PDB file of C-alpha atoms in Angstrom:
ATOM      1  CA  UNK A  23     145.568 -78.503  37.076  1.00 46.00           C
ATOM      2  CA  UNK A  24     142.374 -76.579  37.537  1.00 50.00           C
ATOM      3  CA  UNK A  25     139.254 -77.362  35.480  1.00 50.00           C
ATOM      4  CA  UNK A  26     136.558 -74.707  35.634  1.00 49.00           C
ATOM      5  CA  UNK A  27     133.267 -74.054  33.889  1.00 53.00           C
ATOM      6  CA  UNK A  28     135.104 -71.970  31.274  1.00 53.00           C
ATOM      7  CA  UNK A  29     137.301 -74.959  30.428  1.00 54.00           C
ATOM      8  CA  UNK A  30     140.572 -73.303  31.334  1.00 61.00           C
ATOM      9  CA  UNK A  31     143.371 -75.736  31.937  1.00 65.00           C
ATOM     10  CA  UNK A  32     146.425 -74.844  33.955  1.00 70.00           C
ATOM     11  CA  UNK A  33     149.437 -77.142  33.674  1.00 72.00           C
ATOM     12  CA  UNK A  34     152.735 -76.922  35.521  1.00 78.00           C
ATOM     13  CA  UNK A  35     155.647 -76.172  33.199  1.00 79.00           C
ATOM     14  CA  UNK A  36     157.317 -79.433  34.250  1.00 80.00           C
ATOM     15  CA  UNK A  37     154.327 -81.407  32.905  1.00 77.00           C
ATOM     16  CA  UNK A  38     153.731 -79.442  29.694  1.00 74.00           C
ATOM     17  CA  UNK A  39     155.337 -82.059  27.432  1.00 78.00           C
ATOM     18  CA  UNK A  40     152.975 -84.773  28.710  1.00 78.00           C
ATOM     19  CA  UNK A  41     149.732 -82.926  27.885  1.00 72.00           C
ATOM     20  CA  UNK A  42     148.033 -83.191  24.495  1.00 68.00           C
ATOM     21  CA  UNK A  43     144.594 -82.417  23.189  1.00 68.00           C
ATOM     22  CA  UNK A  44     142.521 -83.728  20.320  1.00 66.00           C
ATOM     23  CA  UNK A  45     141.134 -80.904  18.210  1.00 73.00           C
ATOM     24  CA  UNK A  46     138.535 -82.091  15.760  1.00 76.00           C
ATOM     25  CA  UNK A  47     138.517 -81.006  12.168  1.00 84.00           C
ATOM     26  CA  UNK A  48     135.878 -78.428  11.255  1.00 88.00           C
ATOM     27  CA  UNK A  49     132.667 -79.503   9.519  1.00 91.00           C
ATOM     28  CA  UNK A  50     131.250 -77.324   6.769  1.00 92.00           C
ATOM     29  CA  UNK A  51     127.653 -77.885   5.661  1.00 95.00           C
ATOM     30  CA  UNK A  52     127.454 -76.694   2.063  1.00 95.00           C
ATOM     31  CA  UNK A  53     123.874 -77.782   1.291  1.00 97.00           C
ATOM     32  CA  UNK A  54     121.075 -77.818   3.862  1.00 97.00           C
ATOM     33  CA  UNK A  55     117.984 -80.066   3.659  1.00 97.00           C
ATOM     34  CA  UNK A  56     115.209 -78.188   1.872  1.00 97.00           C
ATOM     35  CA  UNK A  57     111.509 -77.899   2.712  1.00 97.00           C
ATOM     36  CA  UNK A  58     109.238 -80.300   0.824  1.00 97.00           C
ATOM     37  CA  UNK A  59     105.554 -80.169  -0.074  1.00 97.00           C
ATOM     38  CA  UNK A  60     104.140 -83.540  -1.074  1.00 97.00           C
ATOM     39  CA  UNK A  61     100.844 -85.399  -1.421  1.00 96.00           C
ATOM     40  CA  UNK A  62      99.569 -87.941   1.083  1.00 96.00           C
ATOM     41  CA  UNK A  63      99.823 -91.452  -0.304  1.00 93.00           C
ATOM     42  CA  UNK A  64     102.417 -90.625  -2.961  1.00 94.00           C
ATOM     43  CA  UNK A  65     105.521 -89.577  -1.020  1.00 96.00           C
ATOM     44  CA  UNK A  66     108.734 -90.292  -2.921  1.00 96.00           C
ATOM     45  CA  UNK A  67     110.958 -87.374  -1.912  1.00 97.00           C
ATOM     46  CA  UNK A  68     114.195 -87.450   0.052  1.00 97.00           C
ATOM     47  CA  UNK A  69     116.021 -84.940   2.206  1.00 98.00           C
ATOM     48  CA  UNK A  70     119.761 -84.554   1.842  1.00 98.00           C
ATOM     49  CA  UNK A  71     122.724 -82.743   3.302  1.00 98.00           C
ATOM     50  CA  UNK A  72     126.132 -82.044   1.793  1.00 97.00           C
ATOM     51  CA  UNK A  73     129.007 -81.586   4.225  1.00 96.00           C
ATOM     52  CA  UNK A  74     132.776 -81.556   4.015  1.00 94.00           C
ATOM     53  CA  UNK A  75     135.771 -81.691   6.313  1.00 92.00           C
ATOM     54  CA  UNK A  76     139.539 -82.034   6.151  1.00 88.00           C
ATOM     55  CA  UNK A  77     141.061 -84.887   4.152  1.00 85.00           C
ATOM     56  CA  UNK A  78     141.473 -88.014   6.243  1.00 85.00           C
ATOM     57  CA  UNK A  79     138.589 -87.185   8.582  1.00 90.00           C
ATOM     58  CA  UNK A  80     135.409 -89.252   8.591  1.00 92.00           C
ATOM     59  CA  UNK A  81     131.903 -87.798   8.568  1.00 95.00           C
ATOM     60  CA  UNK A  82     128.906 -89.606  10.026  1.00 96.00           C
ATOM     61  CA  UNK A  83     125.234 -88.651   9.807  1.00 98.00           C
ATOM     62  CA  UNK A  84     122.172 -89.072  12.045  1.00 98.00           C
ATOM     63  CA  UNK A  85     118.696 -87.813  11.067  1.00 98.00           C
ATOM     64  CA  UNK A  86     116.164 -86.648  13.633  1.00 98.00           C
ATOM     65  CA  UNK A  87     112.446 -85.950  13.631  1.00 98.00           C
ATOM     66  CA  UNK A  88     111.387 -82.967  15.742  1.00 97.00           C
ATOM     67  CA  UNK A  89     108.033 -81.784  17.030  1.00 95.00           C
ATOM     68  CA  UNK A  90     108.583 -78.146  15.993  1.00 95.00           C
ATOM     69  CA  UNK A  91     110.470 -76.007  13.452  1.00 95.00           C
ATOM     70  CA  UNK A  92     112.967 -74.993  16.158  1.00 94.00           C
ATOM     71  CA  UNK A  93     114.083 -78.623  16.595  1.00 92.00           C
ATOM     72  CA  UNK A  94     112.446 -79.139  20.001  1.00 93.00           C
ATOM     73  CA  UNK A  95     111.408 -82.658  20.941  1.00 94.00           C
ATOM     74  CA  UNK A  96     113.912 -84.225  18.556  1.00 96.00           C
ATOM     75  CA  UNK A  97     114.216 -88.001  18.387  1.00 97.00           C
ATOM     76  CA  UNK A  98     116.718 -90.111  16.451  1.00 97.00           C
ATOM     77  CA  UNK A  99     115.355 -91.928  13.436  1.00 98.00           C
ATOM     78  CA  UNK A 100     116.574 -95.517  13.569  1.00 97.00           C
ATOM     79  CA  UNK A 101     118.684 -96.481  10.570  1.00 97.00           C
ATOM     80  CA  UNK A 102     118.785 -92.938   9.137  1.00 98.00           C
ATOM     81  CA  UNK A 103     122.576 -92.645   9.106  1.00 98.00           C
ATOM     82  CA  UNK A 104     123.500 -91.425   5.630  1.00 97.00           C
ATOM     83  CA  UNK A 105     123.610 -88.063   3.884  1.00 98.00           C
ATOM     84  CA  UNK A 106     120.188 -88.785   2.352  1.00 98.00           C
ATOM     85  CA  UNK A 107     116.964 -89.550   4.175  1.00 98.00           C
ATOM     86  CA  UNK A 108     113.911 -91.006   2.439  1.00 97.00           C
ATOM     87  CA  UNK A 109     110.796 -89.321   3.797  1.00 97.00           C
ATOM     88  CA  UNK A 110     108.476 -92.020   5.205  1.00 97.00           C
ATOM     89  CA  UNK A 111     105.825 -92.957   2.644  1.00 96.00           C
ATOM     90  CA  UNK A 112     103.049 -93.452   5.200  1.00 95.00           C
ATOM     91  CA  UNK A 113     102.834 -89.913   6.627  1.00 97.00           C
ATOM     92  CA  UNK A 114      99.350 -88.490   7.146  1.00 97.00           C
ATOM     93  CA  UNK A 115      98.470 -84.915   6.175  1.00 97.00           C
ATOM     94  CA  UNK A 116     100.302 -82.345   8.323  1.00 97.00           C
ATOM     95  CA  UNK A 117     103.707 -80.813   8.931  1.00 97.00           C
ATOM     96  CA  UNK A 118     106.773 -82.838   9.893  1.00 98.00           C
ATOM     97  CA  UNK A 119     110.188 -81.516  10.922  1.00 98.00           C
ATOM     98  CA  UNK A 120     113.514 -83.180  10.135  1.00 98.00           C
ATOM     99  CA  UNK A 121     117.190 -82.286  10.542  1.00 98.00           C
ATOM    100  CA  UNK A 122     120.540 -84.030  10.457  1.00 98.00           C
ATOM    101  CA  UNK A 123     123.513 -83.991  12.815  1.00 97.00           C
ATOM    102  CA  UNK A 124     126.839 -84.331  11.010  1.00 97.00           C
ATOM    103  CA  UNK A 125     129.748 -85.559  13.130  1.00 95.00           C
ATOM    104  CA  UNK A 126     133.441 -85.559  12.210  1.00 93.00           C
ATOM    105  CA  UNK A 127     135.634 -88.325  13.630  1.00 89.00           C
ATOM    106  CA  UNK A 128     133.086 -88.950  16.382  1.00 86.00           C
ATOM    107  CA  UNK A 129     134.077 -85.740  18.167  1.00 85.00           C
ATOM    108  CA  UNK A 130     132.502 -82.578  16.737  1.00 87.00           C
ATOM    109  CA  UNK A 131     128.847 -82.332  15.683  1.00 92.00           C
ATOM    110  CA  UNK A 132     127.045 -79.730  13.582  1.00 95.00           C
ATOM    111  CA  UNK A 133     123.255 -79.653  13.174  1.00 96.00           C
ATOM    112  CA  UNK A 134     121.648 -78.691   9.885  1.00 97.00           C
ATOM    113  CA  UNK A 135     118.676 -76.400   9.512  1.00 97.00           C
ATOM    114  CA  UNK A 136     115.287 -77.981  10.192  1.00 98.00           C
ATOM    115  CA  UNK A 137     113.421 -78.918   7.009  1.00 98.00           C
ATOM    116  CA  UNK A 138     109.628 -78.801   6.998  1.00 98.00           C
ATOM    117  CA  UNK A 139     107.854 -81.605   5.171  1.00 98.00           C
ATOM    118  CA  UNK A 140     104.274 -80.606   4.432  1.00 97.00           C
ATOM    119  CA  UNK A 141     101.978 -83.467   3.500  1.00 97.00           C
ATOM    120  CA  UNK A 142      98.732 -82.345   1.866  1.00 96.00           C
TER     121      UNK A 142
END
């Protein structure tokens, strides 16, 4: 076989019955996390994402904090592995950027839009 940058795969006809591929189910994000404006010292809001996939497939979630609206400088948030994320209560005044990566069956990942949390 030949594996190139375009991910073409050439298989001899005599070996065709011994080749299989795992194709992950598609992930559909039906509700993106929304921007939040909140007051310093009284943060109680959460961010959430709603996603779906084919029956029998398993979705997993991982939230990230980024340094910009475009998602640059993203870092995983430890323990933030559900469809909802409680905004940290101790944020100082400023803008914070969060998004979620939704993965189906550990194979295919889709990122949500970046939500801006503005603390005043």
